[in-house]
PDB file of C-alpha atoms in Angstrom:
ATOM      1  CA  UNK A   1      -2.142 -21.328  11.472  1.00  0.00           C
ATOM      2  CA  UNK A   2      -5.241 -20.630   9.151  1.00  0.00           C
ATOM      3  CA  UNK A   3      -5.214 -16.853   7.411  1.00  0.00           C
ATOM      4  CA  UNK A   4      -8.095 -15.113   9.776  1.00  0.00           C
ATOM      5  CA  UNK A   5     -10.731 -15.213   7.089  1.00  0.00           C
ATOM      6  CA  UNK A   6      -9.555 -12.970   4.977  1.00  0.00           C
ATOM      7  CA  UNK A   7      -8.962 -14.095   1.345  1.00  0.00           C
ATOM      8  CA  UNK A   8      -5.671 -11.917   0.065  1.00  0.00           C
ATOM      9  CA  UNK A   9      -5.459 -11.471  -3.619  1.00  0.00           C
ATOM     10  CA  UNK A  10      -1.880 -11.993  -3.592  1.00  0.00           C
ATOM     11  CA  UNK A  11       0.300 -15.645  -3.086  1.00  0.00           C
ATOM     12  CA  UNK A  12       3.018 -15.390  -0.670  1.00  0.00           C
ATOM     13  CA  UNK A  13       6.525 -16.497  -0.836  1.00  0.00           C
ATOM     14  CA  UNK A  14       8.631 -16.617   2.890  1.00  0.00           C
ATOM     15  CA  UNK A  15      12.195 -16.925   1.673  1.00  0.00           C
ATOM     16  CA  UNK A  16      13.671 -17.776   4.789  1.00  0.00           C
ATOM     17  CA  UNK A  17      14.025 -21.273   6.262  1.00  0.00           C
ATOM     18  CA  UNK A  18      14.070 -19.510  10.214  1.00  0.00           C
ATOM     19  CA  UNK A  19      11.421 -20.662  12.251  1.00  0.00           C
ATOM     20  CA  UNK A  20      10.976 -17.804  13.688  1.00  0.00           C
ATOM     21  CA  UNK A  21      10.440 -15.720  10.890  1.00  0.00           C
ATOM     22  CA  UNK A  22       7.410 -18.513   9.595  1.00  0.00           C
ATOM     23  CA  UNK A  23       6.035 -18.213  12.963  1.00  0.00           C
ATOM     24  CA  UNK A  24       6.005 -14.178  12.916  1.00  0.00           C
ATOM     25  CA  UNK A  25       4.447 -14.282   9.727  1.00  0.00           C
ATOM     26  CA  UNK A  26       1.763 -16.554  10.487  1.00  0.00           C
ATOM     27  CA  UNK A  27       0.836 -14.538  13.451  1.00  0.00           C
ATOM     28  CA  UNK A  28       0.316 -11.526  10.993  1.00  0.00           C
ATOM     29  CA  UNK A  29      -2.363 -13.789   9.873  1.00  0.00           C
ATOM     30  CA  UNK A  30      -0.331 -14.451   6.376  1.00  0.00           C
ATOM     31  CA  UNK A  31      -0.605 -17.929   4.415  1.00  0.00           C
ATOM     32  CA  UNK A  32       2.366 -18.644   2.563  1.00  0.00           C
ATOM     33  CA  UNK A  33       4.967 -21.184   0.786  1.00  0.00           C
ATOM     34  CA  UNK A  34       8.385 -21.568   1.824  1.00  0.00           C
ATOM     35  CA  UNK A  35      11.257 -21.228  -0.315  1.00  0.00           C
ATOM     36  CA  UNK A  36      15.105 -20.643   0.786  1.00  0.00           C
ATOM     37  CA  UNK A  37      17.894 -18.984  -0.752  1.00  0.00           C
ATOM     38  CA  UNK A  38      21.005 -20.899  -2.068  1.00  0.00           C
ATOM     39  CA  UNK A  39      23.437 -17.887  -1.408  1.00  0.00           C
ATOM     40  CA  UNK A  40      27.296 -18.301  -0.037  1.00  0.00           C
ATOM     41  CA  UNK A  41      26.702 -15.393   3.143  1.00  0.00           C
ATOM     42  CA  UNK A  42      29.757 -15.082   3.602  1.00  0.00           C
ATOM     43  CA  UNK A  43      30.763 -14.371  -0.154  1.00  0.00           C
ATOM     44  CA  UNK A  44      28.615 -10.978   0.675  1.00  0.00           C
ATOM     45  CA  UNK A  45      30.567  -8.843   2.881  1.00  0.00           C
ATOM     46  CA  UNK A  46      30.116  -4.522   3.751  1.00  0.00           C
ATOM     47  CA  UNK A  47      31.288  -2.120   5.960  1.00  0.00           C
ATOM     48  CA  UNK A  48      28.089  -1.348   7.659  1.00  0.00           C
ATOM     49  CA  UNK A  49      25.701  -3.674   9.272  1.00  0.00           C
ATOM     50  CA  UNK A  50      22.799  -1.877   7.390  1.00  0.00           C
ATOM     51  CA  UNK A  51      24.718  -2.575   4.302  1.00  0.00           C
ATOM     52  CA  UNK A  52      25.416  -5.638   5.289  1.00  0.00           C
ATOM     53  CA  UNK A  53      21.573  -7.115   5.929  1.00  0.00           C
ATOM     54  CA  UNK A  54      20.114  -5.439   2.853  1.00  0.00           C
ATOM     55  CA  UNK A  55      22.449  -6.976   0.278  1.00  0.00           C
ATOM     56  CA  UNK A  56      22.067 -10.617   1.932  1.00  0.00           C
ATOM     57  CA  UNK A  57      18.433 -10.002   1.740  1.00  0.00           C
ATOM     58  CA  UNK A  58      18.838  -8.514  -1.718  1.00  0.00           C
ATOM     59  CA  UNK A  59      20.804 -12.127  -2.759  1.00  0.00           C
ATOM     60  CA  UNK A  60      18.105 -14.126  -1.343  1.00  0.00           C
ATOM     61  CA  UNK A  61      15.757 -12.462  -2.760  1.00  0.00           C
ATOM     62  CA  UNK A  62      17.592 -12.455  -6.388  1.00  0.00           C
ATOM     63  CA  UNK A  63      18.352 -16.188  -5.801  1.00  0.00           C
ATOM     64  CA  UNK A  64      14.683 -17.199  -4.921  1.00  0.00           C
ATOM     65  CA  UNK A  65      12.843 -15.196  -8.157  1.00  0.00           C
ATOM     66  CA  UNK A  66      16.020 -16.795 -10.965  1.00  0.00           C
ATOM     67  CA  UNK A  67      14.825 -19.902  -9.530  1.00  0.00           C
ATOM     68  CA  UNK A  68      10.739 -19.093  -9.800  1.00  0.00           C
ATOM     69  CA  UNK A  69      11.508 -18.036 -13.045  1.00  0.00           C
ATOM     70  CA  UNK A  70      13.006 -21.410 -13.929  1.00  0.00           C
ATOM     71  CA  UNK A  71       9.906 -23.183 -12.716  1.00  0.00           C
ATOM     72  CA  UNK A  72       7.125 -21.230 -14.285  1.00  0.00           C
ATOM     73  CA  UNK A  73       6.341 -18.293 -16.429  1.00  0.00           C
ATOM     74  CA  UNK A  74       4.168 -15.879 -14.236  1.00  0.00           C
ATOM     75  CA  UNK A  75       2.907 -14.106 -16.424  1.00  0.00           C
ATOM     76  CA  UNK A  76       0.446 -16.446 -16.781  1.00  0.00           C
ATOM     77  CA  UNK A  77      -0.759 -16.098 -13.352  1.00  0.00           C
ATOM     78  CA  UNK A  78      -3.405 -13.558 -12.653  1.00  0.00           C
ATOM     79  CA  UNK A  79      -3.137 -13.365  -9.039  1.00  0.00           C
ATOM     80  CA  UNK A  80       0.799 -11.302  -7.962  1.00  0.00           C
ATOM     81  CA  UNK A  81       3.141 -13.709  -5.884  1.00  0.00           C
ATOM     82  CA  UNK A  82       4.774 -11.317  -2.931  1.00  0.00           C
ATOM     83  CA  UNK A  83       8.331 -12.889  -1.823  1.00  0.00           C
ATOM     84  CA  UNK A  84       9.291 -11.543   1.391  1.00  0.00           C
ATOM     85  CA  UNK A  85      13.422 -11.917   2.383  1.00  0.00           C
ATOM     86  CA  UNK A  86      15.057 -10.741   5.328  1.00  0.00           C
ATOM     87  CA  UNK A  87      18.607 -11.098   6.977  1.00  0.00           C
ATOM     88  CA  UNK A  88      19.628 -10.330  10.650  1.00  0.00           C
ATOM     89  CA  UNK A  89      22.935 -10.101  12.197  1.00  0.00           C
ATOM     90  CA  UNK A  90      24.203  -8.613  15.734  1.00  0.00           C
ATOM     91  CA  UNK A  91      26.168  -6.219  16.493  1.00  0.00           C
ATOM     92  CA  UNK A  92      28.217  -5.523  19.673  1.00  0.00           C
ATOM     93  CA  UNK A  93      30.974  -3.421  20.321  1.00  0.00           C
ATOM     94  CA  UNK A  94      30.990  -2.143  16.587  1.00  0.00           C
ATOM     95  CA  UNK A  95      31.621  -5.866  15.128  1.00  0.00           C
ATOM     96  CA  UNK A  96      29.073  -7.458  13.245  1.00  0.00           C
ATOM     97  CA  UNK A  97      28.137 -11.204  14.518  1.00  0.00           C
ATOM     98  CA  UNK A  98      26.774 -13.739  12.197  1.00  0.00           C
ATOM     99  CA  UNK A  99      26.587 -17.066  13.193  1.00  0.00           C
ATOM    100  CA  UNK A 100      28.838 -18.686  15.557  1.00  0.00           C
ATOM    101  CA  UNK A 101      31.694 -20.598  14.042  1.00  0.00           C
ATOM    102  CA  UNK A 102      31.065 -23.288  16.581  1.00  0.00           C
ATOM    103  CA  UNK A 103      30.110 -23.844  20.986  1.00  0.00           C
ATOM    104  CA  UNK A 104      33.331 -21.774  21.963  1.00  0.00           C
ATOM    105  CA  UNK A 105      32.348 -19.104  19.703  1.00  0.00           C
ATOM    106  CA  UNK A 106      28.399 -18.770  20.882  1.00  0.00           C
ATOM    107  CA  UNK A 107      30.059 -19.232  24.621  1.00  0.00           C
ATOM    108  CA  UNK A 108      32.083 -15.517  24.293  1.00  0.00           C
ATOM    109  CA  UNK A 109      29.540 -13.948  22.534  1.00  0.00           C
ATOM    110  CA  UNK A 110      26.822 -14.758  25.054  1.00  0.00           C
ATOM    111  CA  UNK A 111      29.295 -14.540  27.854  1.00  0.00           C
ATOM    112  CA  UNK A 112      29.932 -10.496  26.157  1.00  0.00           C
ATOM    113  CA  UNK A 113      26.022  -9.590  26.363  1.00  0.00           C
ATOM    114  CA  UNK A 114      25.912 -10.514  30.195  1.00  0.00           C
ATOM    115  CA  UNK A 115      25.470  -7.643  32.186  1.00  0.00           C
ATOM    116  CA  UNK A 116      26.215  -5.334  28.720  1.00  0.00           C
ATOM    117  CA  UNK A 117      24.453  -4.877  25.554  1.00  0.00           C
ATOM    118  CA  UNK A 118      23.849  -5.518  21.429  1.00  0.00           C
ATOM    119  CA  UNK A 119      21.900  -4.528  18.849  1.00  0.00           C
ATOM    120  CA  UNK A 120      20.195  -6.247  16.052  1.00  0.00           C
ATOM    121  CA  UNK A 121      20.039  -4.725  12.558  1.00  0.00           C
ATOM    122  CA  UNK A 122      17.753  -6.233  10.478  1.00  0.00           C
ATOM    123  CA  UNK A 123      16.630  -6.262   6.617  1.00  0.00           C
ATOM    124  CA  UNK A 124      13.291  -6.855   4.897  1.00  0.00           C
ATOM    125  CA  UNK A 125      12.708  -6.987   1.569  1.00  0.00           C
ATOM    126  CA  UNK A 126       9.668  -7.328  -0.226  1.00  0.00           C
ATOM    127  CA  UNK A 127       9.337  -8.086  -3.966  1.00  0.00           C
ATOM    128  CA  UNK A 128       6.282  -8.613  -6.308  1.00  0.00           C
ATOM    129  CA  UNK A 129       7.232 -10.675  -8.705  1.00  0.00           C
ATOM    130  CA  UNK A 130       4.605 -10.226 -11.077  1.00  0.00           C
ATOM    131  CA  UNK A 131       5.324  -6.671 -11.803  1.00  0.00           C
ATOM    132  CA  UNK A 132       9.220  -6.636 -10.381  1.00  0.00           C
ATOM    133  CA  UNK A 133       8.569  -3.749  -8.110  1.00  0.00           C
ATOM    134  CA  UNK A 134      10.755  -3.925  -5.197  1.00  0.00           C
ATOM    135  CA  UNK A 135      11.015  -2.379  -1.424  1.00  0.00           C
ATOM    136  CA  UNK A 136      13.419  -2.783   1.126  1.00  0.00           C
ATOM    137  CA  UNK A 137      14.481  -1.559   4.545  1.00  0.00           C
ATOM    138  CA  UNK A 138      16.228  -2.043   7.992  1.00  0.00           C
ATOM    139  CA  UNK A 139      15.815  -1.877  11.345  1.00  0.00           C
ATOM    140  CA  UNK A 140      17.632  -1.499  14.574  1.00  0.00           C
ATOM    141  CA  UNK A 141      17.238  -2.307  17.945  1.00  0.00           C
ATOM    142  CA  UNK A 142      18.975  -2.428  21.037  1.00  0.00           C
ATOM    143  CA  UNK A 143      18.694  -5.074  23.870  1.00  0.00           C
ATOM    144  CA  UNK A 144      20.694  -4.817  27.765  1.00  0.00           C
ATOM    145  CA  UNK A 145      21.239  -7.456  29.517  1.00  0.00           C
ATOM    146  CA  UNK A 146      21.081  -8.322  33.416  1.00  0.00           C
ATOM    147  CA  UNK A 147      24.482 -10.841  34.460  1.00  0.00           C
ATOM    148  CA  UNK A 148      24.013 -13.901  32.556  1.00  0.00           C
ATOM    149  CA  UNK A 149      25.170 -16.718  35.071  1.00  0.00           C
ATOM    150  CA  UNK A 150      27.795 -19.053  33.517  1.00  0.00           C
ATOM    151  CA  UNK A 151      25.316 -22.322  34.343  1.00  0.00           C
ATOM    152  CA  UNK A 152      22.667 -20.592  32.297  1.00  0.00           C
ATOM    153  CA  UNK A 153      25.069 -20.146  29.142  1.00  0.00           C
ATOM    154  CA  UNK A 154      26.086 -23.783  29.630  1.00  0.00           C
ATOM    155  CA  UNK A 155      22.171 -24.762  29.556  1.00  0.00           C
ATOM    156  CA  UNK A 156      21.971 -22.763  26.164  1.00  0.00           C
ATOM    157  CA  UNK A 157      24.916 -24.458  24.908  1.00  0.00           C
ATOM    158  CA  UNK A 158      24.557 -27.585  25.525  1.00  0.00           C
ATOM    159  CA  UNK A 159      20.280 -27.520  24.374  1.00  0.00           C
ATOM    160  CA  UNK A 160      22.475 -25.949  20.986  1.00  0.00           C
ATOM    161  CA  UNK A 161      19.729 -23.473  19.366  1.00  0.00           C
ATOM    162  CA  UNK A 162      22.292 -20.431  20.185  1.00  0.00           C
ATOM    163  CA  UNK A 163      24.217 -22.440  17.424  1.00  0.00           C
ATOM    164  CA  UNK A 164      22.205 -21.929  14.649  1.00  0.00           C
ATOM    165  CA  UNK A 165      21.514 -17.893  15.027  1.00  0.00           C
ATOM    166  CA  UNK A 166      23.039 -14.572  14.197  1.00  0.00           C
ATOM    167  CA  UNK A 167      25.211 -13.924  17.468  1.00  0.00           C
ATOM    168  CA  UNK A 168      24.062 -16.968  19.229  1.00  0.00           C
ATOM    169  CA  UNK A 169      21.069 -14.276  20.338  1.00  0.00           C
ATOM    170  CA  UNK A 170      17.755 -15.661  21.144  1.00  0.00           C
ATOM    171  CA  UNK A 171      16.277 -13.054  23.185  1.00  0.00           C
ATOM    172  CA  UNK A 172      12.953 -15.132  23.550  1.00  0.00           C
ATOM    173  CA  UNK A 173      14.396 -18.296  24.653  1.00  0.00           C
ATOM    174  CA  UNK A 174      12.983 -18.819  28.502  1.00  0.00           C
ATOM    175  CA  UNK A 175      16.397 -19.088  29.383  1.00  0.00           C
ATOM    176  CA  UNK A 176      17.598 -16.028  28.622  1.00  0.00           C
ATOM    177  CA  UNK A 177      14.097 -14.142  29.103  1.00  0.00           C
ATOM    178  CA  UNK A 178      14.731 -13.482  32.670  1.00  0.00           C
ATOM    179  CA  UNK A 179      18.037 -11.720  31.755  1.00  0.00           C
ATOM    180  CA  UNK A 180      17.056  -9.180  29.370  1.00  0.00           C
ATOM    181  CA  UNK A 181      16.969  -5.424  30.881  1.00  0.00           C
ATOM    182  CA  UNK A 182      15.194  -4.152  28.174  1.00  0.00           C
ATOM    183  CA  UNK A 183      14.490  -4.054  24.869  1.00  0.00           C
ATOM    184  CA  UNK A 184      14.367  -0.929  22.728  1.00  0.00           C
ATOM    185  CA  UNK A 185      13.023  -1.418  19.899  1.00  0.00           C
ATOM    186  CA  UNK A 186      10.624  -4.660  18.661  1.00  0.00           C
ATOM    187  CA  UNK A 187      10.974  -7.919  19.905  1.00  0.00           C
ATOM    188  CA  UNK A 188       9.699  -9.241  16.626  1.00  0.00           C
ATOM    189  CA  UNK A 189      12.433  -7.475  14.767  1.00  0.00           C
ATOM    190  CA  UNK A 190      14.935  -9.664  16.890  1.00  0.00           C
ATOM    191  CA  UNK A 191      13.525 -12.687  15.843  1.00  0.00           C
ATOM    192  CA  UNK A 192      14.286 -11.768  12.420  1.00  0.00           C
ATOM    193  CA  UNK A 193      10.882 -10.167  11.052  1.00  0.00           C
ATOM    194  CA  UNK A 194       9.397  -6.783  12.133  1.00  0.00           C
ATOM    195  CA  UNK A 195       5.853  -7.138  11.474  1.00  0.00           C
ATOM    196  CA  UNK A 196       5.525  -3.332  10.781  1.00  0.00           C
ATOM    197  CA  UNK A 197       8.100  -2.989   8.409  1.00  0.00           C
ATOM    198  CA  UNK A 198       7.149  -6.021   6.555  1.00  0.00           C
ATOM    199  CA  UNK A 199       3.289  -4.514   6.463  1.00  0.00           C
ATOM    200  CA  UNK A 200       4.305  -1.577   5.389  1.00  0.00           C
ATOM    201  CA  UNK A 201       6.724  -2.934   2.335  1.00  0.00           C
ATOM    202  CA  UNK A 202       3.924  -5.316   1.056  1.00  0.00           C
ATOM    203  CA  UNK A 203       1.358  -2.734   0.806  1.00  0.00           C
ATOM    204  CA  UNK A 204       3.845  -0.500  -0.913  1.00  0.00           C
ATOM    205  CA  UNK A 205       4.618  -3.286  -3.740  1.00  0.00           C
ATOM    206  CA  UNK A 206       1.112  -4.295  -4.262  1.00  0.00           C
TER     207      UNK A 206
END
């Protein structure tokens, strides 16, 4: 998707290879490069989920700039390059959920949101490279669930994006759309990006 007309003075770095998150960010009318992290996750580990999401996104983000740095010099470039990196993990019951170790995995956790609920903390961190100035934060929300019949957590398996994502959560996948309560909080923050947040961090490092 085209930037809507308007010509930013800034270049924009997504360092996330989630789908979701390019998609989010091109619906806040954003053009931007893609760049991902080379960061052993579970090397990082804290207490707290907050913790936990800010210093994954803090690695990416520290990964993605050593390597910039290794291709160019930027001081040469007039125009700032903004990096945006984010991490997002689930948490139910107090226990932090990354991505599931494999189907039997995603199968309890999705089977342990049916008819309860999870939250999602989630980081963003936003960092102009140009003049090193750096802003992060997190966000929360919480998500109930309706009974999540067994053949419908079969479907999900078996189609295998659950695999790939923090809890085996997709809130927006038409399968489980029909089984979500309600959502407090952003949906967009789910996905991995809250388009406020993120607003409000790029402004603040520009």
């Amino acid at each position: 998707m085209e930037a809507k007309n308007c010509p930013f003075n800034f270049k924009m770095i997504l360092g996330s290879s989630s789908i979701a998150r390019r998609n989010i960010l091109s619906e806040m009318g954003y053009e931007f490069t893609l760049m991902s992290a080379d960061i052993d996750e579970k090397s990082i580990r804290k207490e707290k989920p907050e913790e936990l999401v800010m210093a994954l996104a803090e690695a990416k983000a520290d990964s993605i700039v050593s390597k910039l740095q290794s291709i160019n010099n930027q001081d040469k470039d007039e125009m700032p390059t903004i990096l945006i990196a984010a991490d997002t993990v689930v948490v139910y019951e107090g226990v932090v959920r990354e991505k599931p170790a494999n189907e039997k995995e995603a199968r309890e956790f999705i089977r342990g949101y049916s008819g309860g609920h999870c939250a999602t903390v989630g980081s963003v961190i936003v960092t102009n490279i140009k003049t090193g100035v750096r802003k992060g934060e997190w966000d929360r929300v919480e998500i109930y669930f309706h009974k999540i019949p067994d053949e419908i957590i079969d479907k999900l398996i078996e189609e295998g994006a659950v695999l790939h994502v923090a809890g085996a959560l997709i809130i927006e996948h038409p399968l489980i759309m029909p089984y979500v309560k309600q959502v407090v909080g952003t949906t967009d923050s789910v996905m991995g990006l809250p388009k406020a947040l993120t607003e409000k961090l790029i402004k603040e490092v520009l």
